[in-house]
Coordinates of C-alpha atoms and ligand atoms in Angstrom, one line a residue:
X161 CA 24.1 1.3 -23.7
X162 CA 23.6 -0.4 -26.9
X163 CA 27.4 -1.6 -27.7
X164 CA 27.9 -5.4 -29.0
X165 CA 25.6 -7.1 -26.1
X166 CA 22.7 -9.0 -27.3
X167 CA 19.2 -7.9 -27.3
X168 CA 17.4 -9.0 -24.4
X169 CA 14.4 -10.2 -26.3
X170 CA 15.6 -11.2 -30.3
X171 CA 12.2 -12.1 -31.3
X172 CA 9.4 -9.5 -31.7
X173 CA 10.9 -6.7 -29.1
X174 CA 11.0 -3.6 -29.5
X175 CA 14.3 -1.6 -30.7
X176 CA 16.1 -0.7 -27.3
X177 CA 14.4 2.0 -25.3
X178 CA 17.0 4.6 -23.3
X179 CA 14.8 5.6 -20.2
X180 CA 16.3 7.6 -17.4
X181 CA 15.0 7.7 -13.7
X182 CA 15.8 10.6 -11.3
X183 CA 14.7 11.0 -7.9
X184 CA 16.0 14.0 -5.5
X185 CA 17.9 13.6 -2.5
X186 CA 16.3 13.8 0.5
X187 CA 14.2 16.2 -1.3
X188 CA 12.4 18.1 0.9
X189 CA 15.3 17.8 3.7
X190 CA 17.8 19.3 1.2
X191 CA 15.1 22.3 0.1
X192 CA 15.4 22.9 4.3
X193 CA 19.4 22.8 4.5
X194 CA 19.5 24.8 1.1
X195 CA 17.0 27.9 2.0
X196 CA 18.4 27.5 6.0
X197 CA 22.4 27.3 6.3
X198 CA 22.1 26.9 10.3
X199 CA 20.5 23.3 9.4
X200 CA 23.5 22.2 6.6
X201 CA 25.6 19.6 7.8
X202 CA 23.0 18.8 10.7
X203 CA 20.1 16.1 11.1
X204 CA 17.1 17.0 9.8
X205 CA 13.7 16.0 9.5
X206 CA 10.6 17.7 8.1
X207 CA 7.8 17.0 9.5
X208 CA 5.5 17.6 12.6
X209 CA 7.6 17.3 16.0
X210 CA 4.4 17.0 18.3
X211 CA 3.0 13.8 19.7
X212 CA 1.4 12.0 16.5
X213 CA 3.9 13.7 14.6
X214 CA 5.6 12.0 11.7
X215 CA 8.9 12.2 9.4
X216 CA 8.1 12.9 6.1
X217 CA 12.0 12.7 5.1
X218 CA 15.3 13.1 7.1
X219 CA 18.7 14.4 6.0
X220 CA 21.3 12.2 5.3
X221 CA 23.1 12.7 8.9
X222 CA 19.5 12.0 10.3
X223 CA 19.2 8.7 8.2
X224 CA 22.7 7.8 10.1
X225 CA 20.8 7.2 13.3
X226 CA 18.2 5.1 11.6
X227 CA 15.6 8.1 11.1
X228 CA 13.4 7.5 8.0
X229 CA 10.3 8.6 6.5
X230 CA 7.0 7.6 7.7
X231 CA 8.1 6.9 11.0
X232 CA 6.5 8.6 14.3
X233 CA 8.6 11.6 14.6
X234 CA 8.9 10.1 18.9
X235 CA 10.7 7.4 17.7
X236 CA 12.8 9.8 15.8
X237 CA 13.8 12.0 18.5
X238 CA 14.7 9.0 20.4
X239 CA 17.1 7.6 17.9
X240 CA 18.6 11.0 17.1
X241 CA 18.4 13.2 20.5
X242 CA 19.9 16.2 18.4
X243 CA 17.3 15.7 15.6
X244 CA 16.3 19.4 14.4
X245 CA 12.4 19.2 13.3
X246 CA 11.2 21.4 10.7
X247 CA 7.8 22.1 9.0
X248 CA 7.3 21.4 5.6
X249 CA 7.0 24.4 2.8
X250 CA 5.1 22.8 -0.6
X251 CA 5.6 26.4 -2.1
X252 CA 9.5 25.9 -1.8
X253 CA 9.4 22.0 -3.1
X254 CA 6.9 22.8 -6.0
X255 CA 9.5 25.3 -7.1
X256 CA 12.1 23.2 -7.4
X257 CA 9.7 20.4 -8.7
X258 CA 8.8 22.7 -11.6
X259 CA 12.5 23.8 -12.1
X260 CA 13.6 20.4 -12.8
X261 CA 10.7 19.8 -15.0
X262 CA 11.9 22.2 -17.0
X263 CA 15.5 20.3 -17.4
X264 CA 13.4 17.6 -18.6
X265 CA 11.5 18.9 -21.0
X266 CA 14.7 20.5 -22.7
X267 CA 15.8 16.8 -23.4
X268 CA 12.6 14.9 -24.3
X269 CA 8.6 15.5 -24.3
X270 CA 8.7 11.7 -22.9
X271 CA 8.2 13.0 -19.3
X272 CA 7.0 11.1 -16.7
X273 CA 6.7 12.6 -13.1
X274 CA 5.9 10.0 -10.8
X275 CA 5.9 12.9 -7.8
X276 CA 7.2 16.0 -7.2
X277 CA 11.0 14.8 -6.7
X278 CA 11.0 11.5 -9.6
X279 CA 10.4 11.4 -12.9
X280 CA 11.3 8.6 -15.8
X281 CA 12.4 10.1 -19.3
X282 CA 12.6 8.1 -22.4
X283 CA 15.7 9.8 -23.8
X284 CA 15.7 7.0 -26.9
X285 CA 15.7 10.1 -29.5
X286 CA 16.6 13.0 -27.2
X287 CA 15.4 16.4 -28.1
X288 CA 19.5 18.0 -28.0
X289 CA 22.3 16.3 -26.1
X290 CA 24.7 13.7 -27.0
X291 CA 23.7 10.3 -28.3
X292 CA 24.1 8.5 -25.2
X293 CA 21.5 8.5 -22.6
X294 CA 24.2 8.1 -19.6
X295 CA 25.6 11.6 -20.7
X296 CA 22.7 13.0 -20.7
X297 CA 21.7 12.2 -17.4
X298 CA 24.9 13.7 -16.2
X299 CA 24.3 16.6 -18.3
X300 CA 20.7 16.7 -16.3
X301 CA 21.9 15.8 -12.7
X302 CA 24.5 19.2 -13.5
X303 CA 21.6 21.5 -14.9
X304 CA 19.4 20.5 -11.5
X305 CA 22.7 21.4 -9.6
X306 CA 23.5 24.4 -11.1
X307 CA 19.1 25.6 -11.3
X308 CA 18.1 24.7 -7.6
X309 CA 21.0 23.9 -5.8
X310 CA 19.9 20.7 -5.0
X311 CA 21.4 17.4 -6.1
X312 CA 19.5 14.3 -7.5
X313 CA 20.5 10.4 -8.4
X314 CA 19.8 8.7 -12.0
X315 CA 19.0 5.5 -13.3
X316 CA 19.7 4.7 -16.8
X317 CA 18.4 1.3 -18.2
X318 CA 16.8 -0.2 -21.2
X319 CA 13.3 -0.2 -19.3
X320 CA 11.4 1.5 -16.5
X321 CA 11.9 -1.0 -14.0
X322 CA 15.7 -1.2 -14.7
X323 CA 16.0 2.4 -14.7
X324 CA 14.2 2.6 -11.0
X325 CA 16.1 0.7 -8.8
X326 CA 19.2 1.5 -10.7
X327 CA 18.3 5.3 -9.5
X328 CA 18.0 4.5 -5.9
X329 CA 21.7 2.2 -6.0
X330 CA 24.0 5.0 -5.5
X331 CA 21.9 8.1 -3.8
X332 CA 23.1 10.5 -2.7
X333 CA 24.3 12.1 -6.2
X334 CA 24.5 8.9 -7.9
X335 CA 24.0 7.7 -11.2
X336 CA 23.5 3.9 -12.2
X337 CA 23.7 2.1 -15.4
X338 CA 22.0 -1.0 -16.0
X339 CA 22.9 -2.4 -19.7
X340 CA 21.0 -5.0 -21.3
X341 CA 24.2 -7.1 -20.9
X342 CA 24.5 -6.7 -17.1
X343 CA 20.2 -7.2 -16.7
X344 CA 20.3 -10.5 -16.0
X345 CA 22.8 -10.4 -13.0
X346 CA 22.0 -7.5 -12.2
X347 CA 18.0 -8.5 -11.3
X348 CA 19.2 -11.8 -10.1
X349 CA 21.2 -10.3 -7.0
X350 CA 18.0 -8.2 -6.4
X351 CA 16.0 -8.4 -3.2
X352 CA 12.1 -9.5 -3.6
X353 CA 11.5 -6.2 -1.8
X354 CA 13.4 -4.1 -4.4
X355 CA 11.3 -5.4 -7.5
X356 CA 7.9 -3.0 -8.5
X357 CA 4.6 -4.1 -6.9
X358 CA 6.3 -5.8 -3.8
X359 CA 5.3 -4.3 -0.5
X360 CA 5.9 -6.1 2.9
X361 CA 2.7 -8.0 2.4
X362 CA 3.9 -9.6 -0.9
X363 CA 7.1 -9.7 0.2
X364 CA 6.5 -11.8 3.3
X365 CA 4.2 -14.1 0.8
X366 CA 7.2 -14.3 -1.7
X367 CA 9.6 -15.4 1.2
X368 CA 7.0 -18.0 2.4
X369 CA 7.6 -19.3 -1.1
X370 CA 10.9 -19.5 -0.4
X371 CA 11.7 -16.4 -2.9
X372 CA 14.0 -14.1 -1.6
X373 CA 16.0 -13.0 -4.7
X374 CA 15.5 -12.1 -8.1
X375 CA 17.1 -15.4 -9.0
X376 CA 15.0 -17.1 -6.7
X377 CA 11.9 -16.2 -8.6
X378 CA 13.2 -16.8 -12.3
X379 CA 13.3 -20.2 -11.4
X380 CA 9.7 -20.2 -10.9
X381 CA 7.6 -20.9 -13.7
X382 CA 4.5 -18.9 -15.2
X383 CA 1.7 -21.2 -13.9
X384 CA 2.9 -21.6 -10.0
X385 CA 3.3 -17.4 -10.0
X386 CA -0.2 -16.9 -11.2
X387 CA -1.2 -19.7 -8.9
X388 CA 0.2 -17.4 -5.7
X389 CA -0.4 -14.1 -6.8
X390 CA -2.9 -14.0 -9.7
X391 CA -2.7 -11.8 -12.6
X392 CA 0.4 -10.0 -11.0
X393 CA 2.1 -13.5 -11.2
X394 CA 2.1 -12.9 -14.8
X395 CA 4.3 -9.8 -14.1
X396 CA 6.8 -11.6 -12.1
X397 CA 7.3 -13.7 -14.4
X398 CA 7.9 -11.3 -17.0
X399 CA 10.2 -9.1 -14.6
X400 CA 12.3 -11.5 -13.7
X401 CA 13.3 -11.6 -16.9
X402 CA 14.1 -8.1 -17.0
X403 CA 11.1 -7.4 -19.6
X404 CA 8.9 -4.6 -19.1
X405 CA 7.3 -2.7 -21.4
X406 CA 5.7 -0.3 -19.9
X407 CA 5.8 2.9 -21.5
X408 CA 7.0 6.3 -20.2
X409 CA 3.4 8.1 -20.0
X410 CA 2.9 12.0 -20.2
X411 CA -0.8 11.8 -19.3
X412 CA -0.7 10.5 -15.4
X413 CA -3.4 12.4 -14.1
X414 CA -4.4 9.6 -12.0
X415 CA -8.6 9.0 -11.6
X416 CA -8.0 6.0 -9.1
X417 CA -6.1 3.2 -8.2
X418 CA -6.9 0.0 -7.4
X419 CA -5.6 -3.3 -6.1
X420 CA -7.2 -7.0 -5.5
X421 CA -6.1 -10.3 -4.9
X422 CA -7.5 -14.1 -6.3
X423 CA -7.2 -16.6 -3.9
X424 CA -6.1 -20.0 -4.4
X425 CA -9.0 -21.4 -1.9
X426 CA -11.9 -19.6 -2.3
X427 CA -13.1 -18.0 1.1
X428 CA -16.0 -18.9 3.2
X429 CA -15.7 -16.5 6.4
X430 CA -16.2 -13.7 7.1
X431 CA -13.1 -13.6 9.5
X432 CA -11.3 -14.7 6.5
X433 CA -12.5 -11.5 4.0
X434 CA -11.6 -9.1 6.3
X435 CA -8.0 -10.1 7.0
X436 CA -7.3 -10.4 3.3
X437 CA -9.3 -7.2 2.9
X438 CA -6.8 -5.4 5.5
X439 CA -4.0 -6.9 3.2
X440 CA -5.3 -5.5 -0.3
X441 CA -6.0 -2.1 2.0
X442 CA -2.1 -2.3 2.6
X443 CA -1.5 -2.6 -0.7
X444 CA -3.5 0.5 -2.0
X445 CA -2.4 2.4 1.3
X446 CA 1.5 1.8 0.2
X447 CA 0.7 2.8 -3.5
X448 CA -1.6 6.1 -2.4
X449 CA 1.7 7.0 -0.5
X450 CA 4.0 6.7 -3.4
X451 CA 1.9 9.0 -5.5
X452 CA 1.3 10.9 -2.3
X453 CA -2.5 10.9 -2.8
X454 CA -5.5 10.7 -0.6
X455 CA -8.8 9.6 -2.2
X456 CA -12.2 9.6 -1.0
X457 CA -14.7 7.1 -2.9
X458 CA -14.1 3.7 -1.8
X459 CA -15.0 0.3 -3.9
X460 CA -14.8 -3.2 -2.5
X461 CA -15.1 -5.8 -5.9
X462 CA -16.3 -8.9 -5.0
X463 CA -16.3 -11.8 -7.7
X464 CA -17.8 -15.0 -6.5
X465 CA -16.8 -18.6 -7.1
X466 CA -19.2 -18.7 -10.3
X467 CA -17.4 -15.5 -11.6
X468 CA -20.3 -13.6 -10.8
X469 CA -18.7 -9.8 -10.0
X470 CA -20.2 -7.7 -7.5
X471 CA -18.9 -4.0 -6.6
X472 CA -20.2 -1.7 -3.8
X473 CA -19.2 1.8 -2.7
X474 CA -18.9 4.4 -0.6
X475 CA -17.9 8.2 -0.5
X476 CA -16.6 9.7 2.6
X477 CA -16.2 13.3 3.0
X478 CA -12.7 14.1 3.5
X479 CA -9.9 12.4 1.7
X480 CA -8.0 9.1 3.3
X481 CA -5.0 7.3 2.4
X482 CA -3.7 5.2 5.8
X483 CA -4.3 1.1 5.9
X484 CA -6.7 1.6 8.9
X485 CA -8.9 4.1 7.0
X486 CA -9.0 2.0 3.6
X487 CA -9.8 -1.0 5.6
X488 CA -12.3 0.4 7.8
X489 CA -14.4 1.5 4.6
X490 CA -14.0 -1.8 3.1
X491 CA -15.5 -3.7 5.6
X492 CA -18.4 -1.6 6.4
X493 CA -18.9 -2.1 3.2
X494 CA -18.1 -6.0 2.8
X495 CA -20.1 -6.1 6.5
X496 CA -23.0 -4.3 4.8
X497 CA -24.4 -7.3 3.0
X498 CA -21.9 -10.5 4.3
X499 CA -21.4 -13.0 1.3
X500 CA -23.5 -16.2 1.4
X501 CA -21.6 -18.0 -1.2
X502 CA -17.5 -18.3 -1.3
X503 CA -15.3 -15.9 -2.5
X504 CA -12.4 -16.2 -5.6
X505 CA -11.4 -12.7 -5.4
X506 CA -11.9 -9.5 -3.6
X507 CA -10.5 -6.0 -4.4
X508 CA -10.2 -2.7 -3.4
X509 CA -10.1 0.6 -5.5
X510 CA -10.0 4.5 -4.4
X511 CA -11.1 7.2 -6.4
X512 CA -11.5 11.0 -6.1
X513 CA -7.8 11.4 -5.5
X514 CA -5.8 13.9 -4.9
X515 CA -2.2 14.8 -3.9
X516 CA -1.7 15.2 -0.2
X517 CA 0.8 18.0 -1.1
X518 CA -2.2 20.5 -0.7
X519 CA -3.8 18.9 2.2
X520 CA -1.4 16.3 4.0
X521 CA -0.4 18.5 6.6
X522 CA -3.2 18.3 8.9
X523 CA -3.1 14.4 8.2
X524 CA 0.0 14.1 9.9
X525 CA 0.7 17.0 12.1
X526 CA -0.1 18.3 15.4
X527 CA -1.3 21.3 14.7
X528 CA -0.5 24.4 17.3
X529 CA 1.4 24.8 20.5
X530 CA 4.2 22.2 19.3
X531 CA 7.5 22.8 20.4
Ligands
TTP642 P1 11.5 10.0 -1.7 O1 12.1 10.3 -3.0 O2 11.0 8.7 -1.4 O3 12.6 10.4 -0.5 P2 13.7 11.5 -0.4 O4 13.8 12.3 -1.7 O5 13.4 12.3 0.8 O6 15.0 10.7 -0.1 P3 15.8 9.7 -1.2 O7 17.2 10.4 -1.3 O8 15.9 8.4 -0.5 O9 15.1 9.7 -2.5 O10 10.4 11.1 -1.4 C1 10.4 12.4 -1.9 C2 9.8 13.4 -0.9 O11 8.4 13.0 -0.7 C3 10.4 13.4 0.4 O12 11.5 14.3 0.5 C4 9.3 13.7 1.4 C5 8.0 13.2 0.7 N1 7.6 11.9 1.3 C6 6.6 12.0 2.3 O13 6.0 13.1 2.5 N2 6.2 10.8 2.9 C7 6.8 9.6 2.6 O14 6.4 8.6 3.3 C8 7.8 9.6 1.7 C9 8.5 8.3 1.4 C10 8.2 10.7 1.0
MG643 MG1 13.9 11.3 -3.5

């Protein structure tokens, strides 16, 4: 990784992190075609097959049709006529989550697990293992093989971000490597959707903009980012360049998340609140379903033209995590006491989280008497 290439950042960086991404396969799918040979080779998809049922993840010969996760399992069938539906077993998944864990921690205490299939590693002074961080993410893929059965793809790149979407370039049982010499290009052919923090609501912002690409954005300057997106403008600007310094974190126990938005015009309406509201509740929604959480205390920040912050909130007795849900507390909420003076930012946060692995079936499955 390191070889003759310049240093990304001469001045001030830090010496060269090696960080490793991996992410399963069609995780839970390939648990299913693993424990069940009758479904190998077939499409799959786990998840409820009853009316509001949804995909939670199909097989690779699923994904051929066009099947993916989150989408109504109806649609599915239609796509894929011969799609095989099967229920989801956590018991089985957390096993395997715990034996590839256990590969990690073999290699490095920097462990990161992002879910129960994806974890980053900083593998910059690996516990055993050769001295190069792309061997040792073979040597990882091949213990994950060999201990579940089950194969994964890897990322290797000087940073976390790097490291992500290298991961995802290859799947199934691939393994990408980003070095600081090939950054540049590499982020430059990247679409804005690809980049952390982008969901369809920023992306459809960023394309307004006329951004489509990585390159496309690095020839944006600081100022006119944080002008369109606020604070995260700032980390545009910075990824673009390929610099992120986030480090790999053992402690994640998440306590809440939060997202919110300045606006360039402060608003007046009411009308206009609640559709940037159900905007920021996208936002939250997306990132609750990449940690696979469901929270139940809902916030709504308010800070006024003259800066002045207000924050309101409300507890709700089972957990949520879909837009609709997120928004629907935030306005009761926002509608509880309707601002009389403009608005320069709103934002929403969740708290009392937990993972929907314990209690996400009932959220998205018809219970009894399905097929
Ligand atoms: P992902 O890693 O996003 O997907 P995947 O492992 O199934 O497929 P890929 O090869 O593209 O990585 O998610 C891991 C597991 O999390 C997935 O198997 C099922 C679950 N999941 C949901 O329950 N709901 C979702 O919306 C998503 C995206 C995943
Ligand atoms: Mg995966």
């Amino acid at each position: 990784m390191e070889g003759s290439d310049p240093p990304p950042r001469p001045a001030m960086s830090a010496p060269t992190r090696k960080i490793v991404h991996i992410d399963m396969d069609a995780f839970y799918a390939s648990v299913e075609q693993r424990d069940e040979p009758a479904l190998r080779g077939k499409p799959i998809a786990v998840g409820g097959s009853g009316r509001r049922g949804v995909v939670m993840t199909a097989s690779y010969e699923a994904r051929r049709f066009g099947v993916h996760s989150a989408m109504p399992s109806a649609r599915a069938r239609r796509l894929c006529p011969d799609l095989l539906f099967v229920r989801p077993r956590f018991e089985a998944y957390k096993e395997a989550s715990k034996v590839m864990r256990g590969v990690f921690k073999e290699y490095t205490s920097l462990v990161e697990p992002l879910s129960l299939d994806e974890a980053f590693l900083d593998v910059t002074s690996p516990l055993k293992g050769p001295p190069s961080a792309t061997l040792i993410a073979r040597q990882i893929k091949t213990a994950i093989l060999e201990r579940t059965g089950l194969t994964s793809s890897a990322g290797v790149a000087s940073n976390k971000f790097l490291a992500k979407v290298a991961s995802g370039m290859n799947k199934p049982d691939g393994l990408t490597v980003v070095t600081p010499g090939e950054a540049e290009a590499f982020i430059a052919a990247l679409p804005i959707e690809k980049f952390f923090g982008v969901g369809p609501a920023t992306a459809k912002r960023f394309k307004a903009l006329g951004i489509r690409t990585g390159e496309d954005l690095r020839e944006r300057s600081r100022p006119e980012l944080v002008q369109h997106f606020g604070k995260a403008g700032h980390w545009y600007y910075r990824i673009s360049r390929g610099i992120d310094d986030r480090p790999v974190s053992t402690s994640r126990e998440r306590k809440s998340l939060s997202a919110e938005r300045t606006f360039s015009d402060d608003l007046a309406t009411l009308h206009d609140m609640d559709e940037k509201l159900s905007e920021i509740a996208e936002e939250v929604a997306r990132r609750m379903a990449k940690c696979k959480l469901t929270g139940r205390t809902v916030t709504v920040k308010i800070k006024y033209h003259d800066f002045v912050i207000a924050t309101r909130s409300r507890t709700v007795p089972s957990g949520i995590s879909s837009t609709e849900d997120i928004t629907a507390v935030a306005r009761m909420l926002l509608h509880g006491e309707p601002p009389k003076r403009p608005v320069r930012l709103l934002g929403i946060g969740i708290a009392k989280l937990r993972e929907t692995d314990s209690v996400g079936a009932q959220l998205v499955f018809d219970l009894p008497g399905e097929k």
